[in-house]
PDB file of N, CA and C in Angstrom:
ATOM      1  N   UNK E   1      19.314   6.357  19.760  1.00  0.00           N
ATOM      2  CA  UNK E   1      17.962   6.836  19.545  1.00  0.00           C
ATOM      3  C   UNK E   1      16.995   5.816  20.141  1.00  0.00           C
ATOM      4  N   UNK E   2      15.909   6.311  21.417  1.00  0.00           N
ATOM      5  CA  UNK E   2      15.445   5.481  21.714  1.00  0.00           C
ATOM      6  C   UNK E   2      14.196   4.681  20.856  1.00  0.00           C
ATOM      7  N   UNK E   3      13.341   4.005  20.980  1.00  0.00           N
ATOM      8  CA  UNK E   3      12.042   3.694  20.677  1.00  0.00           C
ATOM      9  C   UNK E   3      11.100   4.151  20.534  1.00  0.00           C
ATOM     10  N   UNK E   4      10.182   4.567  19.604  1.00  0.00           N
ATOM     11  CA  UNK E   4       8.980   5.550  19.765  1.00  0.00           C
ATOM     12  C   UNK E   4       7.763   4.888  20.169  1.00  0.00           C
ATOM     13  N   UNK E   5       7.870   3.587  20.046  1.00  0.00           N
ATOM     14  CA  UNK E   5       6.125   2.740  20.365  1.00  0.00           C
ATOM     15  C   UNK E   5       6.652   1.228  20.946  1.00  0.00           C
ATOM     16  N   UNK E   6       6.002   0.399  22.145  1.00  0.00           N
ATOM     17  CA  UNK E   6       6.337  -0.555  22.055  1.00  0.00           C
ATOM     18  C   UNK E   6       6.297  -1.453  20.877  1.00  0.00           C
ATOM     19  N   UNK E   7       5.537  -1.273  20.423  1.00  0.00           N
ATOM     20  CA  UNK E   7       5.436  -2.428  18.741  1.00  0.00           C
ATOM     21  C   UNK E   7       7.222  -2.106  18.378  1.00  0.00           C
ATOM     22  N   UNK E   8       7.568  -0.881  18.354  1.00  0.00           N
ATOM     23  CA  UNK E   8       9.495  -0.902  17.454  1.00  0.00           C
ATOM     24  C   UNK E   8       9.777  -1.471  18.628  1.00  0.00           C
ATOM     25  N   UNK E   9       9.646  -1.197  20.081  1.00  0.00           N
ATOM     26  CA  UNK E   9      10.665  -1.612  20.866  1.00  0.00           C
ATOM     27  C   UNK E   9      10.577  -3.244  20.663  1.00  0.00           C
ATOM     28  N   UNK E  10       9.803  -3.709  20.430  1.00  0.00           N
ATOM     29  CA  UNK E  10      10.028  -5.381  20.682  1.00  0.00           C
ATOM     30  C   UNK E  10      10.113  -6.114  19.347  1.00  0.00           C
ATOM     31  N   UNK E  11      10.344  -5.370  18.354  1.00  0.00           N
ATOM     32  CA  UNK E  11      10.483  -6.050  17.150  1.00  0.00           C
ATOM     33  C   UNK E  11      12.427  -5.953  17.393  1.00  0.00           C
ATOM     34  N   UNK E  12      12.715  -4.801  17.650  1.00  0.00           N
ATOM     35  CA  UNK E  12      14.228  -4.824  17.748  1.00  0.00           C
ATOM     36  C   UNK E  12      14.380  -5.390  19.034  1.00  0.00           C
ATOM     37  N   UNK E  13      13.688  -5.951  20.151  1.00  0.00           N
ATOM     38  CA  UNK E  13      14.408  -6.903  20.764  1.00  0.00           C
ATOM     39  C   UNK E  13      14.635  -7.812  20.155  1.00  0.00           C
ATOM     40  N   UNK E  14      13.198  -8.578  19.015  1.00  0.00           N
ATOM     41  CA  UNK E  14      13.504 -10.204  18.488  1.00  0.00           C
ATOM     42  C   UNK E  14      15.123 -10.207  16.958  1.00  0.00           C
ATOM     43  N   UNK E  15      14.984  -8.789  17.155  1.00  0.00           N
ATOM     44  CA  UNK E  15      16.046  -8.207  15.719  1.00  0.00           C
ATOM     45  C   UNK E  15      17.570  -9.055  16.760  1.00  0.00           C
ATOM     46  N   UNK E  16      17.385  -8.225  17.805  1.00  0.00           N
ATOM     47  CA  UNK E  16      18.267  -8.119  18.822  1.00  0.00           C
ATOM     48  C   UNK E  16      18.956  -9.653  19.278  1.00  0.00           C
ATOM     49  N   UNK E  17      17.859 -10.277  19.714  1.00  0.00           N
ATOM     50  CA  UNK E  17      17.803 -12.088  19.515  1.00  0.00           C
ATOM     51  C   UNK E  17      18.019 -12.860  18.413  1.00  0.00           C
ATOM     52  N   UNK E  18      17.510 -12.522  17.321  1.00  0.00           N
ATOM     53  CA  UNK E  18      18.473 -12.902  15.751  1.00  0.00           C
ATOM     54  C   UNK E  18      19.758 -12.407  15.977  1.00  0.00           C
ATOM     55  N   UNK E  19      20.180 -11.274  16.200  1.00  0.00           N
ATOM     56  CA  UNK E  19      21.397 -10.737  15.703  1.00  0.00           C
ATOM     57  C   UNK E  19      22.698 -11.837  16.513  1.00  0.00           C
ATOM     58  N   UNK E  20      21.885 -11.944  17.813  1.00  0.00           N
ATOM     59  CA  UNK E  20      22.508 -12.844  19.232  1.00  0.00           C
ATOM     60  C   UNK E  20      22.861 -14.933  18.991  1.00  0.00           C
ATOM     61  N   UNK E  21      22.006 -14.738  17.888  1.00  0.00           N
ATOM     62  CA  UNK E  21      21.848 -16.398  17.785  1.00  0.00           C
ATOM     63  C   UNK E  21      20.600 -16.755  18.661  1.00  0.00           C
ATOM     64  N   UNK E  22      19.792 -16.278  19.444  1.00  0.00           N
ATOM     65  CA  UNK E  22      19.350 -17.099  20.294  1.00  0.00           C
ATOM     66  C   UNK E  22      18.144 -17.169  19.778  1.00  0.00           C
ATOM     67  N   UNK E  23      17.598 -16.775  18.775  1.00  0.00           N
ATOM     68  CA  UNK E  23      16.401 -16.676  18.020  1.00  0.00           C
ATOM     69  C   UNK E  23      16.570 -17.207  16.763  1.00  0.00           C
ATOM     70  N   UNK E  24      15.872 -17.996  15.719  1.00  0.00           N
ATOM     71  CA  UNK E  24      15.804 -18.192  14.344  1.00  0.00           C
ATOM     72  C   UNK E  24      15.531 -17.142  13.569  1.00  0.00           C
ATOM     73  N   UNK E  25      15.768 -16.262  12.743  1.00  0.00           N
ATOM     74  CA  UNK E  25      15.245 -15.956  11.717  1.00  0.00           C
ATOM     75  C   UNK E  25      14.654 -16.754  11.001  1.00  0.00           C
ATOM     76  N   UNK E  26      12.664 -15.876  10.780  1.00  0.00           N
ATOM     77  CA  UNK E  26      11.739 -16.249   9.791  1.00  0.00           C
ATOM     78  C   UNK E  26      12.124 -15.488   8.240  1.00  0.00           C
ATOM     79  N   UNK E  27      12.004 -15.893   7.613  1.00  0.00           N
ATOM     80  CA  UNK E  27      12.551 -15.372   5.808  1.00  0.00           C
ATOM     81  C   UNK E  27      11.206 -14.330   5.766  1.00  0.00           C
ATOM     82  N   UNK E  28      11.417 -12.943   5.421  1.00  0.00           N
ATOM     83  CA  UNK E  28      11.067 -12.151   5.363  1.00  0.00           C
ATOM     84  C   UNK E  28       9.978 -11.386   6.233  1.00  0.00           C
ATOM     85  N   UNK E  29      10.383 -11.644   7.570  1.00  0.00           N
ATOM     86  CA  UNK E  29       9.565 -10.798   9.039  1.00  0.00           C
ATOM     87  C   UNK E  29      10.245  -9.618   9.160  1.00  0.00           C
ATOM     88  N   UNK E  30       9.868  -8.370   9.705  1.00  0.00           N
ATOM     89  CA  UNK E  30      10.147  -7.661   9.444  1.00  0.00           C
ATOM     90  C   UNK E  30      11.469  -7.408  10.599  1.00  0.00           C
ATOM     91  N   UNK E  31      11.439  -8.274  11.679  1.00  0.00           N
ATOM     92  CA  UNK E  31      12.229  -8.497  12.413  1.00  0.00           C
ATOM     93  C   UNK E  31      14.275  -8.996  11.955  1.00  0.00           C
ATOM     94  N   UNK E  32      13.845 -10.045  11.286  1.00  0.00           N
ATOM     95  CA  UNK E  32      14.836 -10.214  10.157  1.00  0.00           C
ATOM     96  C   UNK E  32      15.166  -9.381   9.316  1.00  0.00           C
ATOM     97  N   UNK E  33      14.308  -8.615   8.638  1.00  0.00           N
ATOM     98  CA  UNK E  33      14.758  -7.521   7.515  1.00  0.00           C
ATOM     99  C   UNK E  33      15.899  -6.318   8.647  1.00  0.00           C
ATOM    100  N   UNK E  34      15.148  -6.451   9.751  1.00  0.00           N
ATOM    101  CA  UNK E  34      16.034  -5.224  10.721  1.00  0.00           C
ATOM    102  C   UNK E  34      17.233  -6.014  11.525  1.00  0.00           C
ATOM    103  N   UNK E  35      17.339  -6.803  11.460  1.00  0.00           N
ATOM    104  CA  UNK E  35      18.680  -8.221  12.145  1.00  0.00           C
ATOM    105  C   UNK E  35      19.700  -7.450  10.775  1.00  0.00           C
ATOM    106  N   UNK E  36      19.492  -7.876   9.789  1.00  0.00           N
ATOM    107  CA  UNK E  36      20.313  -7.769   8.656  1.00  0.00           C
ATOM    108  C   UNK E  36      20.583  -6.380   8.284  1.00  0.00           C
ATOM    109  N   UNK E  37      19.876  -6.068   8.281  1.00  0.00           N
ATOM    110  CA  UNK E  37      20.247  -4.095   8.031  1.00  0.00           C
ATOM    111  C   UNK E  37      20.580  -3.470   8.866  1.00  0.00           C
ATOM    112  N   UNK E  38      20.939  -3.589  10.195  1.00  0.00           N
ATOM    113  CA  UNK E  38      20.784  -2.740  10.850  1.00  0.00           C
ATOM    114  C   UNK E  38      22.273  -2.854  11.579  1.00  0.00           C
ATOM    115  N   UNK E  39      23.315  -2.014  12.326  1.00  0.00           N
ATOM    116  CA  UNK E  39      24.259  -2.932  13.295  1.00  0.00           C
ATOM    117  C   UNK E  39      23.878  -3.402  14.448  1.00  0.00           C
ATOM    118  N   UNK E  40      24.342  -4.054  15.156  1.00  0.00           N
ATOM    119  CA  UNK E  40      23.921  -4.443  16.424  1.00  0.00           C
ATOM    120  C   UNK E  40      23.800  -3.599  17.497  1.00  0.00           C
ATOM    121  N   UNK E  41      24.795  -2.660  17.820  1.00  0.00           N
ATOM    122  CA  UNK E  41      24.641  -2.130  18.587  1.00  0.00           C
ATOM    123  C   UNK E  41      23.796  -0.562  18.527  1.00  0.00           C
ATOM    124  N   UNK E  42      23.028  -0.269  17.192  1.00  0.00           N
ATOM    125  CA  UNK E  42      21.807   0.336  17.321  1.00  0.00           C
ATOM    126  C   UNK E  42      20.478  -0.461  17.535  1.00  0.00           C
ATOM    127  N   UNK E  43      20.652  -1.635  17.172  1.00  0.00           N
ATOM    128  CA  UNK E  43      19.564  -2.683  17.683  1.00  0.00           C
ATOM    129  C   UNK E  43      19.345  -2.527  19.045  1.00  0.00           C
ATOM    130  N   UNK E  44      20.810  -2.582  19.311  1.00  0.00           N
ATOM    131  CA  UNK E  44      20.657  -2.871  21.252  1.00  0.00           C
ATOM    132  C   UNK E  44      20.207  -2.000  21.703  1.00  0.00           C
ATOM    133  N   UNK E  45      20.623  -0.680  21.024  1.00  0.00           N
ATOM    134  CA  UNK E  45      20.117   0.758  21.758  1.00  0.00           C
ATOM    135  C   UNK E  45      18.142   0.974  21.867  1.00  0.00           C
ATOM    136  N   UNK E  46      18.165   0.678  20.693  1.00  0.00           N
ATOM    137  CA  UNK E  46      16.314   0.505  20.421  1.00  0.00           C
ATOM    138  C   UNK E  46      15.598  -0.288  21.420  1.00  0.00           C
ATOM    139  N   UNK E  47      15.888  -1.685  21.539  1.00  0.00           N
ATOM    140  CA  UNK E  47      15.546  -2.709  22.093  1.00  0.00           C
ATOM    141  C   UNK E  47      15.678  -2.081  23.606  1.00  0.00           C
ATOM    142  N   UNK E  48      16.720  -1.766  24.124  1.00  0.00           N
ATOM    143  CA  UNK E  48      16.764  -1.154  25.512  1.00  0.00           C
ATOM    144  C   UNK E  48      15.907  -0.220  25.930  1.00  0.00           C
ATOM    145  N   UNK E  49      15.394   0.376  25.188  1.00  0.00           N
ATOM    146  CA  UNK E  49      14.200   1.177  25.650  1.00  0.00           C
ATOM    147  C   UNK E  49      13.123   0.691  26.812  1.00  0.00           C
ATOM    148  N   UNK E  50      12.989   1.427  27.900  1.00  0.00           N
ATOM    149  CA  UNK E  50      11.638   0.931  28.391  1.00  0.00           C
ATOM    150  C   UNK E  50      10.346   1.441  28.103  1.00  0.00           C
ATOM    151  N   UNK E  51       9.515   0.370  28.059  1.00  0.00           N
ATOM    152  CA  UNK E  51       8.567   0.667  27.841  1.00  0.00           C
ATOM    153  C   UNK E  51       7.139   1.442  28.177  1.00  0.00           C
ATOM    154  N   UNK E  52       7.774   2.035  29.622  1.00  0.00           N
ATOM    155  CA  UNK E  52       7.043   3.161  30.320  1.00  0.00           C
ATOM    156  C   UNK E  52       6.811   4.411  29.532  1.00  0.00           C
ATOM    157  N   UNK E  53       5.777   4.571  29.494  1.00  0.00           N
ATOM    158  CA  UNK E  53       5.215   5.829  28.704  1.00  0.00           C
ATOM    159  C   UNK E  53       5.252   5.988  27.381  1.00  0.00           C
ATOM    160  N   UNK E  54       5.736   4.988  26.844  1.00  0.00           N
ATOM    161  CA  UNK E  54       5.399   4.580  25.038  1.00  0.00           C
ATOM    162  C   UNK E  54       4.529   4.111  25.077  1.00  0.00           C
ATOM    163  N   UNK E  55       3.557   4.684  23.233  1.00  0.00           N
ATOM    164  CA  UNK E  55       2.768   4.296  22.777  1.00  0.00           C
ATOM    165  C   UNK E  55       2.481   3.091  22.585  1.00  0.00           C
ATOM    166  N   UNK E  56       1.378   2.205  22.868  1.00  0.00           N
ATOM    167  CA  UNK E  56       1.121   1.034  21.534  1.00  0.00           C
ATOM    168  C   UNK E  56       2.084   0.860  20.354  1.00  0.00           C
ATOM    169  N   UNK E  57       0.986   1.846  19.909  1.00  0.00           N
ATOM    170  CA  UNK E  57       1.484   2.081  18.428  1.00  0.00           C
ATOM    171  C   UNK E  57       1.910   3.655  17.949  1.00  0.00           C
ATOM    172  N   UNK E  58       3.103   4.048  17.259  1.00  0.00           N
ATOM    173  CA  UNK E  58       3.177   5.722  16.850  1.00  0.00           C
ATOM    174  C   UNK E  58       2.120   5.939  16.193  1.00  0.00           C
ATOM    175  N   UNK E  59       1.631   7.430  16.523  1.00  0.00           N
ATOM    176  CA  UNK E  59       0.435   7.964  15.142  1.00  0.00           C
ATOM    177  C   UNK E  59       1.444   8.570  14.221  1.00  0.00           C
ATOM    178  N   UNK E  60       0.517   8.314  13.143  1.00  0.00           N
ATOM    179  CA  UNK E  60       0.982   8.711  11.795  1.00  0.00           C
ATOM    180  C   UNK E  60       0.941  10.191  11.899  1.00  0.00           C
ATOM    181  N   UNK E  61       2.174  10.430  11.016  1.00  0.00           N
ATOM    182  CA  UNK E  61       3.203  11.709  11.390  1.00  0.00           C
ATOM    183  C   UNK E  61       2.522  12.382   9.836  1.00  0.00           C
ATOM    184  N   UNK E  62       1.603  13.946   9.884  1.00  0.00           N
ATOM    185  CA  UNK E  62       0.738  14.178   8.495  1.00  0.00           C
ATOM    186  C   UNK E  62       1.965  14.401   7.650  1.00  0.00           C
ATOM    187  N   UNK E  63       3.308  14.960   7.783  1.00  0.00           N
ATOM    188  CA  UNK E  63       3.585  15.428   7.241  1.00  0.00           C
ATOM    189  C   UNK E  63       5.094  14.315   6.544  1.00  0.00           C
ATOM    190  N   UNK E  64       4.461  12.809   6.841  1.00  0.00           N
ATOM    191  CA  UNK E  64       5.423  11.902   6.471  1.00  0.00           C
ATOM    192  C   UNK E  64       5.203  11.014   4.711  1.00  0.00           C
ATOM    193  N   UNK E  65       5.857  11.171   4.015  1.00  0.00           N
ATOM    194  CA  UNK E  65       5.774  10.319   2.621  1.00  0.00           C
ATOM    195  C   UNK E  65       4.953   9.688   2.847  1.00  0.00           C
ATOM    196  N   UNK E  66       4.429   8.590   3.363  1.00  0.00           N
ATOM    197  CA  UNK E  66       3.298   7.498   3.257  1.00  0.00           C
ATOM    198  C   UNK E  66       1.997   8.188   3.488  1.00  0.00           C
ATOM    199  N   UNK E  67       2.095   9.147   4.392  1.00  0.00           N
ATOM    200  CA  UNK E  67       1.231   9.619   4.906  1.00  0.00           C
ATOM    201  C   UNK E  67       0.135   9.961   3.837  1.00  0.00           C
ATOM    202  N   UNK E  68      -1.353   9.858   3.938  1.00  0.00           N
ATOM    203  CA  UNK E  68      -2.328  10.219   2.713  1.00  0.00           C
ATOM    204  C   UNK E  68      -2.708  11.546   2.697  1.00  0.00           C
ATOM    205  N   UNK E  69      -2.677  12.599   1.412  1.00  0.00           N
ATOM    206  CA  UNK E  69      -3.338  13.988   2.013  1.00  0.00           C
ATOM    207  C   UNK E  69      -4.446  13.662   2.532  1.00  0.00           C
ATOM    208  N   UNK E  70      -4.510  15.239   3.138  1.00  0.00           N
ATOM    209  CA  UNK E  70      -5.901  15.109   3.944  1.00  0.00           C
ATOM    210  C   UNK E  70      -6.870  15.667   2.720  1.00  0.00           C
ATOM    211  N   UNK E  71      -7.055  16.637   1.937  1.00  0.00           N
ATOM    212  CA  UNK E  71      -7.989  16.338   1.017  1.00  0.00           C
ATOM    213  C   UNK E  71      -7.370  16.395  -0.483  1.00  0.00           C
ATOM    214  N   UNK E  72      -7.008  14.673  -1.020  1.00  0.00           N
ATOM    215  CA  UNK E  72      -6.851  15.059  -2.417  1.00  0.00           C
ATOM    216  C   UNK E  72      -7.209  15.416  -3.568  1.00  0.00           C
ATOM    217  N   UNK E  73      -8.614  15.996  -3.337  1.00  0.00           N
ATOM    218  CA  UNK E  73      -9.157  17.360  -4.418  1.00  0.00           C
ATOM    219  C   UNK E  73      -9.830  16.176  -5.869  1.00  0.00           C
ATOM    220  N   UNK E  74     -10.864  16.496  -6.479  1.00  0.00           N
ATOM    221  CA  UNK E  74     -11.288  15.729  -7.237  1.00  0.00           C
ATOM    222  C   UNK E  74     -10.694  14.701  -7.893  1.00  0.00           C
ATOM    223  N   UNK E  75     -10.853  13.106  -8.220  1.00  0.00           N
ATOM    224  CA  UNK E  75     -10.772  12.758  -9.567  1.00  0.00           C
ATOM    225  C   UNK E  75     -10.446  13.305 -10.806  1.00  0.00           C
ATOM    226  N   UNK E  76      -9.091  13.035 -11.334  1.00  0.00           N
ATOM    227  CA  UNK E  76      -9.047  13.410 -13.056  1.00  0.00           C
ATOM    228  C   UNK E  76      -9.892  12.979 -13.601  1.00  0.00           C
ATOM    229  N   UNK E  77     -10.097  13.566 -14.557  1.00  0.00           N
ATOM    230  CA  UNK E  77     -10.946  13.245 -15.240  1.00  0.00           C
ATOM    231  C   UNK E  77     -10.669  12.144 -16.506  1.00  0.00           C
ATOM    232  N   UNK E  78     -11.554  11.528 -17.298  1.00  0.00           N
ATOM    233  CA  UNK E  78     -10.305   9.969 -17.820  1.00  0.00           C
ATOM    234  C   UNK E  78     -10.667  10.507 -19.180  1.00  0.00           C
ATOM    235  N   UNK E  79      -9.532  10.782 -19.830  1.00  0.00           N
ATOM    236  CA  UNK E  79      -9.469  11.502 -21.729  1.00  0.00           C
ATOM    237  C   UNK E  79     -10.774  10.392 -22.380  1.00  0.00           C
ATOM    238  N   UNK E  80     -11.180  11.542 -22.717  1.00  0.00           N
ATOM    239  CA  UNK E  80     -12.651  11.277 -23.437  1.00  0.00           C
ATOM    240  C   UNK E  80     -12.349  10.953 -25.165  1.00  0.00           C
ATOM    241  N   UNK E  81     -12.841  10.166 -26.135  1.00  0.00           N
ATOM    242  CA  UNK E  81     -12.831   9.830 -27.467  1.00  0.00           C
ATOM    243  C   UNK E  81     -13.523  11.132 -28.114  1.00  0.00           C
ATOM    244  N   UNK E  82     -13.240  11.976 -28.867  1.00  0.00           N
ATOM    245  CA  UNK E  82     -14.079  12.609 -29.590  1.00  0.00           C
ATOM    246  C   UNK E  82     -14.932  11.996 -30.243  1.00  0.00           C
ATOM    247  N   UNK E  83     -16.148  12.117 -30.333  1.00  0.00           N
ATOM    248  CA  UNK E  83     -17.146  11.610 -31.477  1.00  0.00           C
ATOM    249  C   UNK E  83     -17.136  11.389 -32.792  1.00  0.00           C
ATOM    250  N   UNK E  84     -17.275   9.963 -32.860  1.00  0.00           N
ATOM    251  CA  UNK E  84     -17.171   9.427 -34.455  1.00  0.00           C
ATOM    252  C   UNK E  84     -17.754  10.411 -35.449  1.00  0.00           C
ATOM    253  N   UNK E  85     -17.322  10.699 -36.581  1.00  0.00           N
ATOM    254  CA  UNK E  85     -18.602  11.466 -37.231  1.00  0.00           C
ATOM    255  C   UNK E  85     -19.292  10.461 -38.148  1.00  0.00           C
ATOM    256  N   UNK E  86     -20.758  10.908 -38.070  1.00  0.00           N
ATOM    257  CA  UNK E  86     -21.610  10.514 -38.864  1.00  0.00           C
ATOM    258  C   UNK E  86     -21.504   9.874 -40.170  1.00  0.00           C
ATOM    259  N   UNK E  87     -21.674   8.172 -40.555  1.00  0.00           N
ATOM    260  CA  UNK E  87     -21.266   7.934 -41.942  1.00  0.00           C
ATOM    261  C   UNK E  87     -20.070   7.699 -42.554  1.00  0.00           C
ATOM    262  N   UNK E  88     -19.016   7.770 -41.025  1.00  0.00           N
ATOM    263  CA  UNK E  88     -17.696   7.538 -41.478  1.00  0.00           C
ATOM    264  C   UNK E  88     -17.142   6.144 -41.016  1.00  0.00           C
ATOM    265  N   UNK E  89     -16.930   5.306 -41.873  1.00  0.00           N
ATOM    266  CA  UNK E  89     -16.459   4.092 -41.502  1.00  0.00           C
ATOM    267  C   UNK E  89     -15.292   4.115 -40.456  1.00  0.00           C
ATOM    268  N   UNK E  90     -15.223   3.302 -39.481  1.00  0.00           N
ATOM    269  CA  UNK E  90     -14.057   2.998 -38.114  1.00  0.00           C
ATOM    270  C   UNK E  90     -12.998   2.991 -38.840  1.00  0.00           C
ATOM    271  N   UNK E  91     -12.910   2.176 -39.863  1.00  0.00           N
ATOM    272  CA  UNK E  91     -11.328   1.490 -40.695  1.00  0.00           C
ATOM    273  C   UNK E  91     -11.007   2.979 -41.110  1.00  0.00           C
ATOM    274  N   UNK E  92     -11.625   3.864 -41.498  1.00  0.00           N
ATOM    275  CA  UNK E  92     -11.104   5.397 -42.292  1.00  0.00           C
ATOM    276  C   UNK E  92     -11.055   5.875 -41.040  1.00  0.00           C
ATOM    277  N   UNK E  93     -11.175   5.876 -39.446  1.00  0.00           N
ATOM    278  CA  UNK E  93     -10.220   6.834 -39.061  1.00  0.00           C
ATOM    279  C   UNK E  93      -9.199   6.339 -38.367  1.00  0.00           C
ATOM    280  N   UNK E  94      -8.903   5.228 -38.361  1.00  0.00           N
ATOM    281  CA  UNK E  94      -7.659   4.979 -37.776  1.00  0.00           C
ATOM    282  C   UNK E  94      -6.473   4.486 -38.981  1.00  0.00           C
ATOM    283  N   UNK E  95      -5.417   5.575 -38.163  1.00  0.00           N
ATOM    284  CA  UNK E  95      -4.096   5.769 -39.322  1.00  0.00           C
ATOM    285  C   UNK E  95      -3.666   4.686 -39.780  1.00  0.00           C
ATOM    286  N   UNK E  96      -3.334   4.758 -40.696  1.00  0.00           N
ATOM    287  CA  UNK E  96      -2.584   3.478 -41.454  1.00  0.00           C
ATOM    288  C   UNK E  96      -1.054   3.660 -41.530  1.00  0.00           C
ATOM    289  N   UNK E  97      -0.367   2.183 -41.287  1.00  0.00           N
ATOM    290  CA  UNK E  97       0.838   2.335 -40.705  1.00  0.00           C
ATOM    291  C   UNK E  97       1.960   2.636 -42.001  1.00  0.00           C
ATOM    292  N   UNK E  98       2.765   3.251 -41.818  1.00  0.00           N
ATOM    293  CA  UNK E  98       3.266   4.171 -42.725  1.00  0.00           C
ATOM    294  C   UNK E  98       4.591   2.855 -43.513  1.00  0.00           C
ATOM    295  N   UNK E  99       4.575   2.671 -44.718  1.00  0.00           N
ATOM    296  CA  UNK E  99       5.645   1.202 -45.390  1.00  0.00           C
ATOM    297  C   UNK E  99       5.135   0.066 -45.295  1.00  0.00           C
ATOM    298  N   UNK E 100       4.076  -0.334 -44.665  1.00  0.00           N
ATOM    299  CA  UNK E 100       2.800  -1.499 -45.197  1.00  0.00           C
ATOM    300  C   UNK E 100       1.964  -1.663 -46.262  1.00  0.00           C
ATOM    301  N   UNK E 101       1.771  -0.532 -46.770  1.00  0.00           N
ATOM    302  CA  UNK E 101       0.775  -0.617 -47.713  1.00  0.00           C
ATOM    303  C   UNK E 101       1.278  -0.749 -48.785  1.00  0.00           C
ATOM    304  N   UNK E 102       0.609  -1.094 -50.142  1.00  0.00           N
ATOM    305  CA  UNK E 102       0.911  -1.620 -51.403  1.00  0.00           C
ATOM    306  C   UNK E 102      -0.385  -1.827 -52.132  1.00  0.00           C
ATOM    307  N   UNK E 103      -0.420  -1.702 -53.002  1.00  0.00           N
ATOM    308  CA  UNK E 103      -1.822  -1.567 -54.384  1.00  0.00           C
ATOM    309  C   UNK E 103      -1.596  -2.542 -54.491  1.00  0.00           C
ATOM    310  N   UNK E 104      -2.959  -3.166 -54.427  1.00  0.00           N
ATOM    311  CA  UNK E 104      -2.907  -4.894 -55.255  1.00  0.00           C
ATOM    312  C   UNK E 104      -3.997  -4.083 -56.129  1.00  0.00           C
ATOM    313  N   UNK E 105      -3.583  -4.702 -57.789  1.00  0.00           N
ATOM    314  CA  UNK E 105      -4.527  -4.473 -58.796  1.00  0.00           C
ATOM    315  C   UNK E 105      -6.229  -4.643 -58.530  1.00  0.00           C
ATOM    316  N   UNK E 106      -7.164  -4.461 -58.712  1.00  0.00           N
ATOM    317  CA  UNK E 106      -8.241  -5.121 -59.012  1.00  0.00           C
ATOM    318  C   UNK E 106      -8.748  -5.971 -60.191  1.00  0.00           C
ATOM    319  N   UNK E 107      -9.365  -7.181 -60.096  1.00  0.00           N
ATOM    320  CA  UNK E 107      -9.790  -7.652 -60.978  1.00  0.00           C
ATOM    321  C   UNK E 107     -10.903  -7.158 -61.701  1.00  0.00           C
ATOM    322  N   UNK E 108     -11.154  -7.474 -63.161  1.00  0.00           N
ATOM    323  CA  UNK E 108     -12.310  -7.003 -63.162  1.00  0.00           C
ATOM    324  C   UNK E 108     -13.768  -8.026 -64.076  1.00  0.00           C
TER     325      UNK E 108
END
């Protein structure tokens, strides 16, 4: 499978040059991530590509996972608190946890 943009073709040449020894691997370039994953001789195939009539760079493909919709339709909306009612203390509406509680007498 050839190359779709020079940017892949020359990252899998330097893949290509790691894979060869004749290059260092940098710890996490993306060049290295493709040295290690990849076999060599699909490296080689990529890398061999010429670069006549490839892109720069590929355009983004609409109909690819990363890809962003084109219109993702309003904002949710963010769950709203119903309104306290009037005169009612905070501590009375939130539940009380159920095997905590216990009567302490009052003094008098």
């Amino acid at each position: 499978m050839p190359a779709v943009s020079k940017k892949q073709q020359q990252a899998m040449g330097i893949a290509h040059a790691i894979q060869k020894g004749e290059v260092k691997a940098k710890a996490g370039t993306p060049s290295a991530e493709i040295a290690k994953s990849m076999k060599p001789a699909d490296v080689k195939e990529f890398a061999g590509t010429p670069h006549k009539g490839l892109p720069e760079k590929k355009k983004s493909n609409p109909g690819h996972a990363k890809a962003k919709p084109a219109n993702p339709g309003p904002p949710s909306p963010a769950v709203a608190q119903p309104p306290r009612p009037q005169g009612v203390p905070r501590a009375e509406l939130v539940p009380k946890p159920v095997g905590q509680l216990r009567k302490i007498p009052m003094r008098k």
